[in-house]
Amino acid sequence: MRAWIEGQPVDQHEAIAAAARMLARARLPVIGGLSGDVAAVRAAYRLAFHIGAAIDCEGSDALYADLGALTARGAMTTTWAEARARADLLLVVGRKAGTNPLLAELVAAPAPLAGVAERNVLNLEDDQDTLAAHLGLLRALATGRLSPRPETVALNDLAGRIKAARFGVAVYDPRELGEPAVGMLQGLVKDLNDETRFSSLPLGVPAAARLALAVGSWTTGDAPRVGLGRGYPEHDPWRFDARRLVASKEADAALWLCAQAHGEKPPVGIPGVVLSGRPDEAQAGIVIEVAVPGEAGMAVCFDERRGTLAAIGTGPAPRNTGAAEILAAIQTTIGEKGQGSC
């Protein structure tokens, strides 16, 4: 396993010791990314409790757009696999969802339980600022609360077509829509179920965020963006936003878990430790290479097609040490540490 400090190759144990010193003396450490398997994310939470860190995940903006709407109004969602098997109509809301590879797979795949040769694909594209308003108009037309007008001809036609679906699915990217538009879309979906079967499928929320939500829920009772500096979990989506904490310099040390090959890049600007499955050898700070979950050996990750945690990977033991073991080694090296200040 390779490791670097300020771009210079070092022994793994030296990098772990340096990471432990950095995190132990931090007043407000932050642990972010959480791109890894269940074992790694659980180890990240244990370390966060130990040092009193704030903890967040990549893609939490998209995650919270969905969670905010769910909390305020409820939601009806399905999985990619269920949509593939049963949907005779897809309503693609926004522009980003239309470029998601999972949607391309969904459109091209057969629908064995839909009873149709080819599923219909409809699009509702607009600027982010007006999308919520147009979803509101579509909802009013679909439920008969608004009579058709000359300026709503296209939306009225769309309303008629989605009402005629036997099992329709609205596909969207929560980050693009934002909480108000997601809430309006969920209201439309619930209204449509008075007459037919309709659901929604959010695409674009990283698998790391979905996995972190599951682990965070059973660990602290909350989604990520939790502070543990007072010895107990405090949930605050603004206060414990990891990237905000780094950008504002409120955090004075960061550990970023990027074990998955497609994880987002860590922020820069404060002393940092990066556990990466695809390390950048020239990156500043402390970089430790870790095994990519599922590439060799078994790992439990979030399956975006089935919408649940699932075991992935086969074969021999990984060449590199897993992130969970590195996190545990950092925690052991730190030893006893008083409560932080976050």
mmCIF file of C-alpha atoms in Angstrom:
data_model
loop_
_atom_site.group_PDB
_atom_site.id
_atom_site.type_symbol
_atom_site.label_atom_id
_atom_site.label_comp_id
_atom_site.label_asym_id
_atom_site.label_seq_id
_atom_site.Cartn_x
_atom_site.Cartn_y
_atom_site.Cartn_z
ATOM 1 C CA MET A 1 0.000 0.000 0.000
ATOM 2 C CA ARG A 2 1.353 3.405 -1.002
ATOM 3 C CA ALA A 3 1.261 6.662 0.964
ATOM 4 C CA TRP A 4 2.506 10.221 0.547
ATOM 5 C CA ILE A 5 2.988 13.312 2.698
ATOM 6 C CA GLU A 6 3.059 16.562 0.698
ATOM 7 C CA GLY A 7 3.723 14.560 -2.447
ATOM 8 C CA GLN A 8 6.671 12.621 -1.010
ATOM 9 C CA PRO A 9 6.402 8.803 -0.715
ATOM 10 C CA VAL A 10 6.415 7.564 2.869
ATOM 11 C CA ASP A 11 5.817 4.362 4.757
ATOM 12 C CA GLN A 12 2.152 3.568 5.471
ATOM 13 C CA HIS A 13 2.708 3.617 9.228
ATOM 14 C CA GLU A 14 4.362 7.039 9.025
ATOM 15 C CA ALA A 15 1.351 8.390 7.114
ATOM 16 C CA ILE A 16 -1.069 6.902 9.646
ATOM 17 C CA ALA A 17 0.883 8.431 12.529
ATOM 18 C CA ALA A 18 0.925 11.835 10.811
ATOM 19 C CA ALA A 19 -2.825 11.628 10.159
ATOM 20 C CA ALA A 20 -3.447 10.751 13.799
ATOM 21 C CA ARG A 21 -1.409 13.738 15.013
ATOM 22 C CA MET A 22 -3.215 16.114 12.664
ATOM 23 C CA LEU A 23 -6.695 14.980 13.701
ATOM 24 C CA ALA A 24 -5.866 14.703 17.410
ATOM 25 C CA ARG A 25 -4.810 18.335 17.736
ATOM 26 C CA ALA A 26 -7.659 19.747 15.629
ATOM 27 C CA ARG A 27 -10.280 21.846 17.406
ATOM 28 C CA LEU A 28 -12.919 21.124 14.765
ATOM 29 C CA PRO A 29 -12.036 18.159 12.547
ATOM 30 C CA VAL A 30 -14.384 17.189 9.741
ATOM 31 C CA ILE A 31 -14.802 13.790 8.088
ATOM 32 C CA GLY A 32 -16.298 13.933 4.598
ATOM 33 C CA GLY A 33 -16.741 12.096 1.334
ATOM 34 C CA LEU A 34 -17.771 8.756 2.843
ATOM 35 C CA SER A 35 -17.273 7.128 -0.551
ATOM 36 C CA GLY A 36 -16.653 3.522 0.376
ATOM 37 C CA ASP A 37 -18.326 0.349 1.583
ATOM 38 C CA VAL A 38 -20.401 -0.136 4.737
ATOM 39 C CA ALA A 39 -17.392 -1.240 6.795
ATOM 40 C CA ALA A 40 -15.469 1.920 5.890
ATOM 41 C CA VAL A 41 -18.354 4.276 6.597
ATOM 42 C CA ARG A 42 -19.025 2.604 9.948
ATOM 43 C CA ALA A 43 -15.322 3.031 10.793
ATOM 44 C CA ALA A 44 -15.555 6.711 9.774
ATOM 45 C CA TYR A 45 -18.441 7.215 12.195
ATOM 46 C CA ARG A 46 -16.492 5.496 14.984
ATOM 47 C CA LEU A 47 -13.530 7.804 14.345
ATOM 48 C CA ALA A 48 -15.837 10.850 14.240
ATOM 49 C CA PHE A 49 -17.284 9.915 17.643
ATOM 50 C CA HIS A 50 -13.766 9.380 18.992
ATOM 51 C CA ILE A 51 -12.368 12.777 17.961
ATOM 52 C CA GLY A 52 -15.569 14.848 18.112
ATOM 53 C CA ALA A 53 -15.715 15.539 14.374
ATOM 54 C CA ALA A 54 -18.435 16.780 12.073
ATOM 55 C CA ILE A 55 -19.335 14.172 9.463
ATOM 56 C CA ASP A 56 -20.842 14.602 6.001
ATOM 57 C CA CYS A 57 -20.917 12.747 2.680
ATOM 58 C CA GLU A 58 -20.404 13.545 -0.980
ATOM 59 C CA GLY A 59 -23.599 14.460 -2.807
ATOM 60 C CA SER A 60 -25.362 15.613 0.350
ATOM 61 C CA ASP A 61 -26.866 18.619 -1.490
ATOM 62 C CA ALA A 62 -28.763 16.231 -3.762
ATOM 63 C CA LEU A 63 -29.626 13.986 -0.828
ATOM 64 C CA TYR A 64 -31.101 16.850 1.180
ATOM 65 C CA ALA A 65 -33.217 18.093 -1.731
ATOM 66 C CA ASP A 66 -34.952 14.717 -1.570
ATOM 67 C CA LEU A 67 -34.989 14.467 2.232
ATOM 68 C CA GLY A 68 -36.434 17.959 2.636
ATOM 69 C CA ALA A 69 -39.367 17.168 0.374
ATOM 70 C CA LEU A 70 -39.866 13.789 2.040
ATOM 71 C CA THR A 71 -39.920 15.342 5.495
ATOM 72 C CA ALA A 72 -42.309 18.153 4.554
ATOM 73 C CA ARG A 73 -44.724 16.391 2.227
ATOM 74 C CA GLY A 74 -43.911 12.689 1.898
ATOM 75 C CA ALA A 75 -42.767 10.917 -1.237
ATOM 76 C CA MET A 76 -43.586 7.966 -3.481
ATOM 77 C CA THR A 77 -40.465 6.403 -4.963
ATOM 78 C CA THR A 78 -39.527 3.233 -6.762
ATOM 79 C CA THR A 79 -36.266 1.541 -7.751
ATOM 80 C CA TRP A 80 -34.487 1.410 -11.092
ATOM 81 C CA ALA A 81 -35.145 -2.332 -11.299
ATOM 82 C CA GLU A 82 -38.884 -1.923 -10.644
ATOM 83 C CA ALA A 83 -39.131 0.873 -13.210
ATOM 84 C CA ARG A 84 -37.305 -1.302 -15.745
ATOM 85 C CA ALA A 85 -39.691 -4.179 -15.202
ATOM 86 C CA ARG A 86 -43.038 -2.350 -14.984
ATOM 87 C CA ALA A 87 -42.975 1.222 -16.303
ATOM 88 C CA ASP A 88 -44.836 1.811 -19.557
ATOM 89 C CA LEU A 89 -44.123 5.559 -19.395
ATOM 90 C CA LEU A 90 -41.186 7.648 -18.176
ATOM 91 C CA LEU A 91 -41.543 11.349 -17.429
ATOM 92 C CA VAL A 92 -38.035 12.834 -17.453
ATOM 93 C CA VAL A 93 -38.067 16.068 -15.417
ATOM 94 C CA GLY A 94 -35.199 18.504 -15.943
ATOM 95 C CA ARG A 95 -32.110 18.255 -18.117
ATOM 96 C CA LYS A 96 -29.582 16.452 -15.921
ATOM 97 C CA ALA A 97 -31.629 13.295 -15.456
ATOM 98 C CA GLY A 98 -31.741 12.936 -19.240
ATOM 99 C CA THR A 99 -27.947 12.605 -19.368
ATOM 100 C CA ASN A 100 -27.669 10.028 -16.583
ATOM 101 C CA PRO A 101 -26.324 6.660 -17.865
ATOM 102 C CA LEU A 102 -28.854 4.812 -15.700
ATOM 103 C CA LEU A 103 -31.681 6.490 -17.623
ATOM 104 C CA ALA A 104 -30.153 5.461 -20.947
ATOM 105 C CA GLU A 105 -30.043 1.873 -19.682
ATOM 106 C CA LEU A 106 -33.637 2.147 -18.504
ATOM 107 C CA VAL A 107 -34.917 3.486 -21.818
ATOM 108 C CA ALA A 108 -33.088 0.829 -23.824
ATOM 109 C CA ALA A 109 -34.062 -2.111 -21.599
ATOM 110 C CA PRO A 110 -37.137 -4.268 -22.259
ATOM 111 C CA ALA A 111 -40.104 -3.978 -19.897
ATOM 112 C CA PRO A 112 -41.169 -7.587 -19.287
ATOM 113 C CA LEU A 113 -44.027 -6.771 -16.888
ATOM 114 C CA ALA A 114 -45.302 -3.616 -18.607
ATOM 115 C CA GLY A 115 -47.172 -5.425 -21.385
ATOM 116 C CA VAL A 116 -45.947 -2.974 -24.039
ATOM 117 C CA ALA A 117 -43.425 -3.349 -26.831
ATOM 118 C CA GLU A 118 -41.809 0.026 -26.149
ATOM 119 C CA ARG A 119 -42.210 2.383 -23.229
ATOM 120 C CA ASN A 120 -43.087 6.034 -23.830
ATOM 121 C CA VAL A 121 -40.528 8.650 -22.791
ATOM 122 C CA LEU A 122 -41.790 12.203 -22.177
ATOM 123 C CA ASN A 123 -39.714 15.222 -21.199
ATOM 124 C CA LEU A 124 -40.390 18.271 -19.064
ATOM 125 C CA GLU A 125 -37.339 20.479 -19.465
ATOM 126 C CA ASP A 126 -37.023 24.017 -18.234
ATOM 127 C CA ASP A 127 -34.730 26.360 -16.359
ATOM 128 C CA GLN A 128 -34.301 25.536 -12.690
ATOM 129 C CA ASP A 129 -35.970 28.825 -11.714
ATOM 130 C CA THR A 130 -39.225 27.997 -13.537
ATOM 131 C CA LEU A 131 -39.340 24.219 -13.249
ATOM 132 C CA ALA A 132 -41.240 24.214 -9.934
ATOM 133 C CA ALA A 133 -43.854 26.614 -11.368
ATOM 134 C CA HIS A 134 -44.365 24.477 -14.474
ATOM 135 C CA LEU A 135 -44.652 21.359 -12.338
ATOM 136 C CA GLY A 136 -47.331 23.199 -10.358
ATOM 137 C CA LEU A 137 -49.220 24.008 -13.576
ATOM 138 C CA LEU A 138 -48.905 20.414 -14.751
ATOM 139 C CA ARG A 139 -50.219 19.198 -11.411
ATOM 140 C CA ALA A 140 -53.196 21.571 -11.541
ATOM 141 C CA LEU A 141 -54.046 20.528 -15.117
ATOM 142 C CA ALA A 142 -53.701 16.826 -14.329
ATOM 143 C CA THR A 143 -56.125 17.072 -11.404
ATOM 144 C CA GLY A 144 -58.600 19.368 -13.119
ATOM 145 C CA ARG A 145 -58.000 22.254 -10.737
ATOM 146 C CA LEU A 146 -57.014 24.414 -13.705
ATOM 147 C CA SER A 147 -58.860 24.528 -17.023
ATOM 148 C CA PRO A 148 -56.776 24.303 -20.223
ATOM 149 C CA ARG A 149 -55.696 27.649 -21.658
ATOM 150 C CA PRO A 150 -53.979 28.611 -24.920
ATOM 151 C CA GLU A 151 -50.680 29.139 -23.113
ATOM 152 C CA THR A 152 -50.837 25.694 -21.466
ATOM 153 C CA VAL A 153 -51.508 23.550 -24.544
ATOM 154 C CA ALA A 154 -48.246 21.620 -24.282
ATOM 155 C CA LEU A 155 -48.620 21.044 -20.548
ATOM 156 C CA ASN A 156 -52.261 19.987 -20.964
ATOM 157 C CA ASP A 157 -51.215 17.410 -23.567
ATOM 158 C CA LEU A 158 -48.501 16.176 -21.202
ATOM 159 C CA ALA A 159 -51.027 15.921 -18.357
ATOM 160 C CA GLY A 160 -53.326 13.765 -20.475
ATOM 161 C CA ARG A 161 -50.523 11.425 -21.482
ATOM 162 C CA ILE A 162 -49.177 10.848 -17.972
ATOM 163 C CA LYS A 163 -52.714 10.239 -16.654
ATOM 164 C CA ALA A 164 -53.134 7.530 -19.299
ATOM 165 C CA ALA A 165 -50.100 5.585 -18.086
ATOM 166 C CA ARG A 166 -50.659 2.230 -16.427
ATOM 167 C CA PHE A 167 -47.440 2.531 -14.437
ATOM 168 C CA GLY A 168 -45.618 5.817 -14.957
ATOM 169 C CA VAL A 169 -42.347 6.858 -13.371
ATOM 170 C CA ALA A 170 -41.083 10.437 -13.029
ATOM 171 C CA VAL A 171 -37.289 10.469 -13.315
ATOM 172 C CA TYR A 172 -35.384 13.465 -11.939
ATOM 173 C CA ASP A 173 -32.101 14.720 -10.484
ATOM 174 C CA PRO A 174 -32.741 16.149 -6.985
ATOM 175 C CA ARG A 175 -29.697 18.415 -7.094
ATOM 176 C CA GLU A 176 -30.945 20.094 -10.277
ATOM 177 C CA LEU A 177 -34.547 20.492 -9.123
ATOM 178 C CA GLY A 178 -33.958 21.571 -5.531
ATOM 179 C CA GLU A 179 -36.337 20.944 -2.650
ATOM 180 C CA PRO A 180 -39.294 23.136 -3.823
ATOM 181 C CA ALA A 181 -39.486 21.496 -7.249
ATOM 182 C CA VAL A 182 -38.979 18.011 -5.798
ATOM 183 C CA GLY A 183 -41.860 18.695 -3.402
ATOM 184 C CA MET A 184 -44.110 19.802 -6.248
ATOM 185 C CA LEU A 185 -43.157 16.746 -8.292
ATOM 186 C CA GLN A 186 -43.981 14.452 -5.372
ATOM 187 C CA GLY A 187 -47.343 16.178 -5.028
ATOM 188 C CA LEU A 188 -48.024 15.487 -8.709
ATOM 189 C CA VAL A 189 -47.072 11.829 -8.279
ATOM 190 C CA LYS A 190 -49.401 11.409 -5.302
ATOM 191 C CA ASP A 191 -52.273 13.111 -7.167
ATOM 192 C CA LEU A 192 -51.818 10.830 -10.178
ATOM 193 C CA ASN A 193 -52.230 7.784 -7.937
ATOM 194 C CA ASP A 194 -55.883 8.708 -7.446
ATOM 195 C CA GLU A 195 -56.508 7.432 -10.987
ATOM 196 C CA THR A 196 -53.504 5.355 -12.039
ATOM 197 C CA ARG A 197 -50.218 4.005 -10.752
ATOM 198 C CA PHE A 198 -47.334 6.469 -10.755
ATOM 199 C CA SER A 199 -44.058 6.729 -8.854
ATOM 200 C CA SER A 200 -40.754 8.598 -8.948
ATOM 201 C CA LEU A 201 -37.128 7.647 -9.425
ATOM 202 C CA PRO A 202 -34.407 10.066 -8.265
ATOM 203 C CA LEU A 203 -31.165 9.740 -10.237
ATOM 204 C CA GLY A 204 -28.001 11.702 -9.579
ATOM 205 C CA VAL A 205 -27.731 11.194 -5.811
ATOM 206 C CA PRO A 206 -24.333 9.472 -5.443
ATOM 207 C CA ALA A 207 -24.389 5.920 -4.152
ATOM 208 C CA ALA A 208 -22.066 7.122 -1.384
ATOM 209 C CA ALA A 209 -24.798 9.462 -0.109
ATOM 210 C CA ARG A 210 -27.424 6.713 -0.102
ATOM 211 C CA LEU A 211 -25.061 4.386 1.763
ATOM 212 C CA ALA A 212 -24.101 7.118 4.237
ATOM 213 C CA LEU A 213 -27.786 7.837 4.852
ATOM 214 C CA ALA A 214 -28.379 4.182 5.763
ATOM 215 C CA VAL A 215 -25.336 3.902 8.028
ATOM 216 C CA GLY A 216 -25.966 7.313 9.603
ATOM 217 C CA SER A 217 -29.604 6.437 10.313
ATOM 218 C CA TRP A 218 -28.769 3.325 12.302
ATOM 219 C CA THR A 219 -25.687 4.908 13.922
ATOM 220 C CA THR A 220 -26.946 8.342 15.033
ATOM 221 C CA GLY A 221 -30.627 8.327 14.042
ATOM 222 C CA ASP A 222 -29.989 11.073 11.466
ATOM 223 C CA ALA A 223 -28.712 11.631 7.968
ATOM 224 C CA PRO A 224 -25.101 12.831 7.547
ATOM 225 C CA ARG A 225 -24.211 16.439 8.390
ATOM 226 C CA VAL A 226 -23.960 15.576 12.050
ATOM 227 C CA GLY A 227 -21.639 17.064 14.666
ATOM 228 C CA LEU A 228 -20.221 14.874 17.435
ATOM 229 C CA GLY A 229 -18.113 17.404 19.301
ATOM 230 C CA ARG A 230 -20.333 17.483 22.379
ATOM 231 C CA GLY A 231 -20.272 13.735 22.875
ATOM 232 C CA TYR A 232 -23.666 13.143 21.292
ATOM 233 C CA PRO A 233 -25.023 13.560 17.732
ATOM 234 C CA GLU A 234 -26.262 17.009 16.687
ATOM 235 C CA HIS A 235 -27.940 17.122 13.284
ATOM 236 C CA ASP A 236 -27.830 20.416 11.373
ATOM 237 C CA PRO A 237 -27.749 20.350 7.526
ATOM 238 C CA TRP A 238 -26.260 23.864 7.320
ATOM 239 C CA ARG A 239 -23.945 23.924 10.305
ATOM 240 C CA PHE A 240 -22.267 20.587 9.566
ATOM 241 C CA ASP A 241 -21.993 20.874 5.780
ATOM 242 C CA ALA A 242 -18.417 19.617 5.324
ATOM 243 C CA ARG A 243 -17.563 21.742 2.284
ATOM 244 C CA ARG A 244 -18.940 24.860 3.951
ATOM 245 C CA LEU A 245 -16.881 24.127 7.070
ATOM 246 C CA VAL A 246 -13.725 23.754 4.979
ATOM 247 C CA ALA A 247 -14.381 26.832 2.816
ATOM 248 C CA SER A 248 -15.113 29.031 5.846
ATOM 249 C CA LYS A 249 -12.058 27.685 7.718
ATOM 250 C CA GLU A 250 -14.295 26.780 10.673
ATOM 251 C CA ALA A 251 -12.829 23.299 10.359
ATOM 252 C CA ASP A 252 -9.084 23.128 10.945
ATOM 253 C CA ALA A 253 -8.452 19.557 9.729
ATOM 254 C CA ALA A 254 -10.264 17.245 7.336
ATOM 255 C CA LEU A 255 -10.273 13.553 6.544
ATOM 256 C CA TRP A 256 -11.822 12.652 3.199
ATOM 257 C CA LEU A 257 -12.846 9.080 2.395
ATOM 258 C CA CYS A 258 -12.663 8.487 -1.380
ATOM 259 C CA ALA A 259 -12.300 4.719 -1.594
ATOM 260 C CA GLN A 260 -14.629 4.390 -4.587
ATOM 261 C CA ALA A 261 -12.949 5.084 -7.910
ATOM 262 C CA HIS A 262 -15.653 7.586 -8.920
ATOM 263 C CA GLY A 263 -15.757 9.576 -5.672
ATOM 264 C CA GLU A 264 -15.720 13.362 -5.830
ATOM 265 C CA LYS A 265 -12.499 15.275 -5.238
ATOM 266 C CA PRO A 266 -11.804 16.401 -1.657
ATOM 267 C CA PRO A 267 -11.775 20.119 -0.814
ATOM 268 C CA VAL A 268 -8.528 21.964 -0.260
ATOM 269 C CA GLY A 269 -7.537 24.872 1.928
ATOM 270 C CA ILE A 270 -6.948 23.267 5.341
ATOM 271 C CA PRO A 271 -4.674 20.429 6.540
ATOM 272 C CA GLY A 272 -6.127 17.205 5.205
ATOM 273 C CA VAL A 273 -5.947 13.437 5.013
ATOM 274 C CA VAL A 274 -7.282 11.610 1.957
ATOM 275 C CA LEU A 275 -7.962 7.870 1.830
ATOM 276 C CA SER A 276 -8.233 7.186 -1.877
ATOM 277 C CA GLY A 277 -8.793 4.205 -4.119
ATOM 278 C CA ARG A 278 -7.262 6.176 -6.995
ATOM 279 C CA PRO A 279 -4.697 8.431 -5.290
ATOM 280 C CA ASP A 280 -3.215 11.582 -6.750
ATOM 281 C CA GLU A 281 0.430 11.258 -5.820
ATOM 282 C CA ALA A 282 1.065 14.998 -6.164
ATOM 283 C CA GLN A 283 -1.805 16.019 -3.889
ATOM 284 C CA ALA A 284 -0.941 18.144 -0.875
ATOM 285 C CA GLY A 285 -1.470 16.840 2.630
ATOM 286 C CA ILE A 286 -1.491 13.182 3.637
ATOM 287 C CA VAL A 287 -2.643 10.669 1.029
ATOM 288 C CA ILE A 288 -3.062 6.967 1.764
ATOM 289 C CA GLU A 289 -4.025 4.474 -0.914
ATOM 290 C CA VAL A 290 -6.807 2.061 0.071
ATOM 291 C CA ALA A 291 -8.564 -0.830 -1.625
ATOM 292 C CA VAL A 292 -11.424 0.011 -4.000
ATOM 293 C CA PRO A 293 -14.511 -1.790 -2.617
ATOM 294 C CA GLY A 294 -15.558 -4.745 -4.742
ATOM 295 C CA GLU A 295 -12.566 -4.745 -7.091
ATOM 296 C CA ALA A 296 -11.022 -7.656 -5.225
ATOM 297 C CA GLY A 297 -12.776 -9.438 -2.415
ATOM 298 C CA MET A 298 -16.284 -8.808 -1.124
ATOM 299 C CA ALA A 299 -17.758 -5.496 0.025
ATOM 300 C CA VAL A 300 -21.228 -4.228 0.938
ATOM 301 C CA CYS A 301 -22.101 -1.119 -1.093
ATOM 302 C CA PHE A 302 -25.231 0.670 -2.294
ATOM 303 C CA ASP A 303 -26.711 -0.868 -5.446
ATOM 304 C CA GLU A 304 -28.259 1.971 -7.482
ATOM 305 C CA ARG A 305 -30.325 -0.388 -9.622
ATOM 306 C CA ARG A 306 -31.918 -2.283 -6.768
ATOM 307 C CA GLY A 307 -32.037 0.695 -4.413
ATOM 308 C CA THR A 308 -30.556 -1.159 -1.444
ATOM 309 C CA LEU A 309 -27.313 -2.318 0.136
ATOM 310 C CA ALA A 310 -25.825 -5.341 -1.576
ATOM 311 C CA ALA A 311 -22.647 -7.425 -1.515
ATOM 312 C CA ILE A 312 -20.430 -6.844 -4.554
ATOM 313 C CA GLY A 313 -17.131 -8.232 -5.793
ATOM 314 C CA THR A 314 -15.478 -11.617 -5.886
ATOM 315 C CA GLY A 315 -11.996 -12.967 -6.274
ATOM 316 C CA PRO A 316 -8.829 -12.848 -4.169
ATOM 317 C CA ALA A 317 -8.123 -10.575 -1.254
ATOM 318 C CA PRO A 318 -7.470 -6.948 -2.252
ATOM 319 C CA ARG A 319 -3.890 -5.830 -2.875
ATOM 320 C CA ASN A 320 -4.348 -2.740 -0.714
ATOM 321 C CA THR A 321 -5.598 -2.432 2.847
ATOM 322 C CA GLY A 322 -9.264 -1.496 3.131
ATOM 323 C CA ALA A 323 -10.297 1.983 4.288
ATOM 324 C CA ALA A 324 -11.983 0.542 7.396
ATOM 325 C CA GLU A 325 -8.669 -0.886 8.606
ATOM 326 C CA ILE A 326 -6.806 2.381 7.960
ATOM 327 C CA LEU A 327 -9.459 4.385 9.822
ATOM 328 C CA ALA A 328 -9.280 1.964 12.733
ATOM 329 C CA ALA A 329 -5.478 2.265 12.777
ATOM 330 C CA ILE A 330 -5.699 6.078 12.856
ATOM 331 C CA GLN A 331 -8.187 5.884 15.742
ATOM 332 C CA THR A 332 -5.955 3.491 17.678
ATOM 333 C CA THR A 333 -2.916 5.707 17.101
ATOM 334 C CA ILE A 334 -4.774 8.785 18.351
ATOM 335 C CA GLY A 335 -5.577 7.050 21.625
ATOM 336 C CA GLU A 336 -7.524 9.136 24.120
ATOM 337 C CA LYS A 337 -8.740 12.553 22.975
ATOM 338 C CA GLY A 338 -11.001 15.013 24.710
ATOM 339 C CA GLN A 339 -14.268 16.165 23.190
ATOM 340 C CA GLY A 340 -13.953 18.569 20.296
ATOM 341 C CA SER A 341 -15.724 21.876 19.822
ATOM 342 C CA CYS A 342 -18.063 21.267 16.894
#
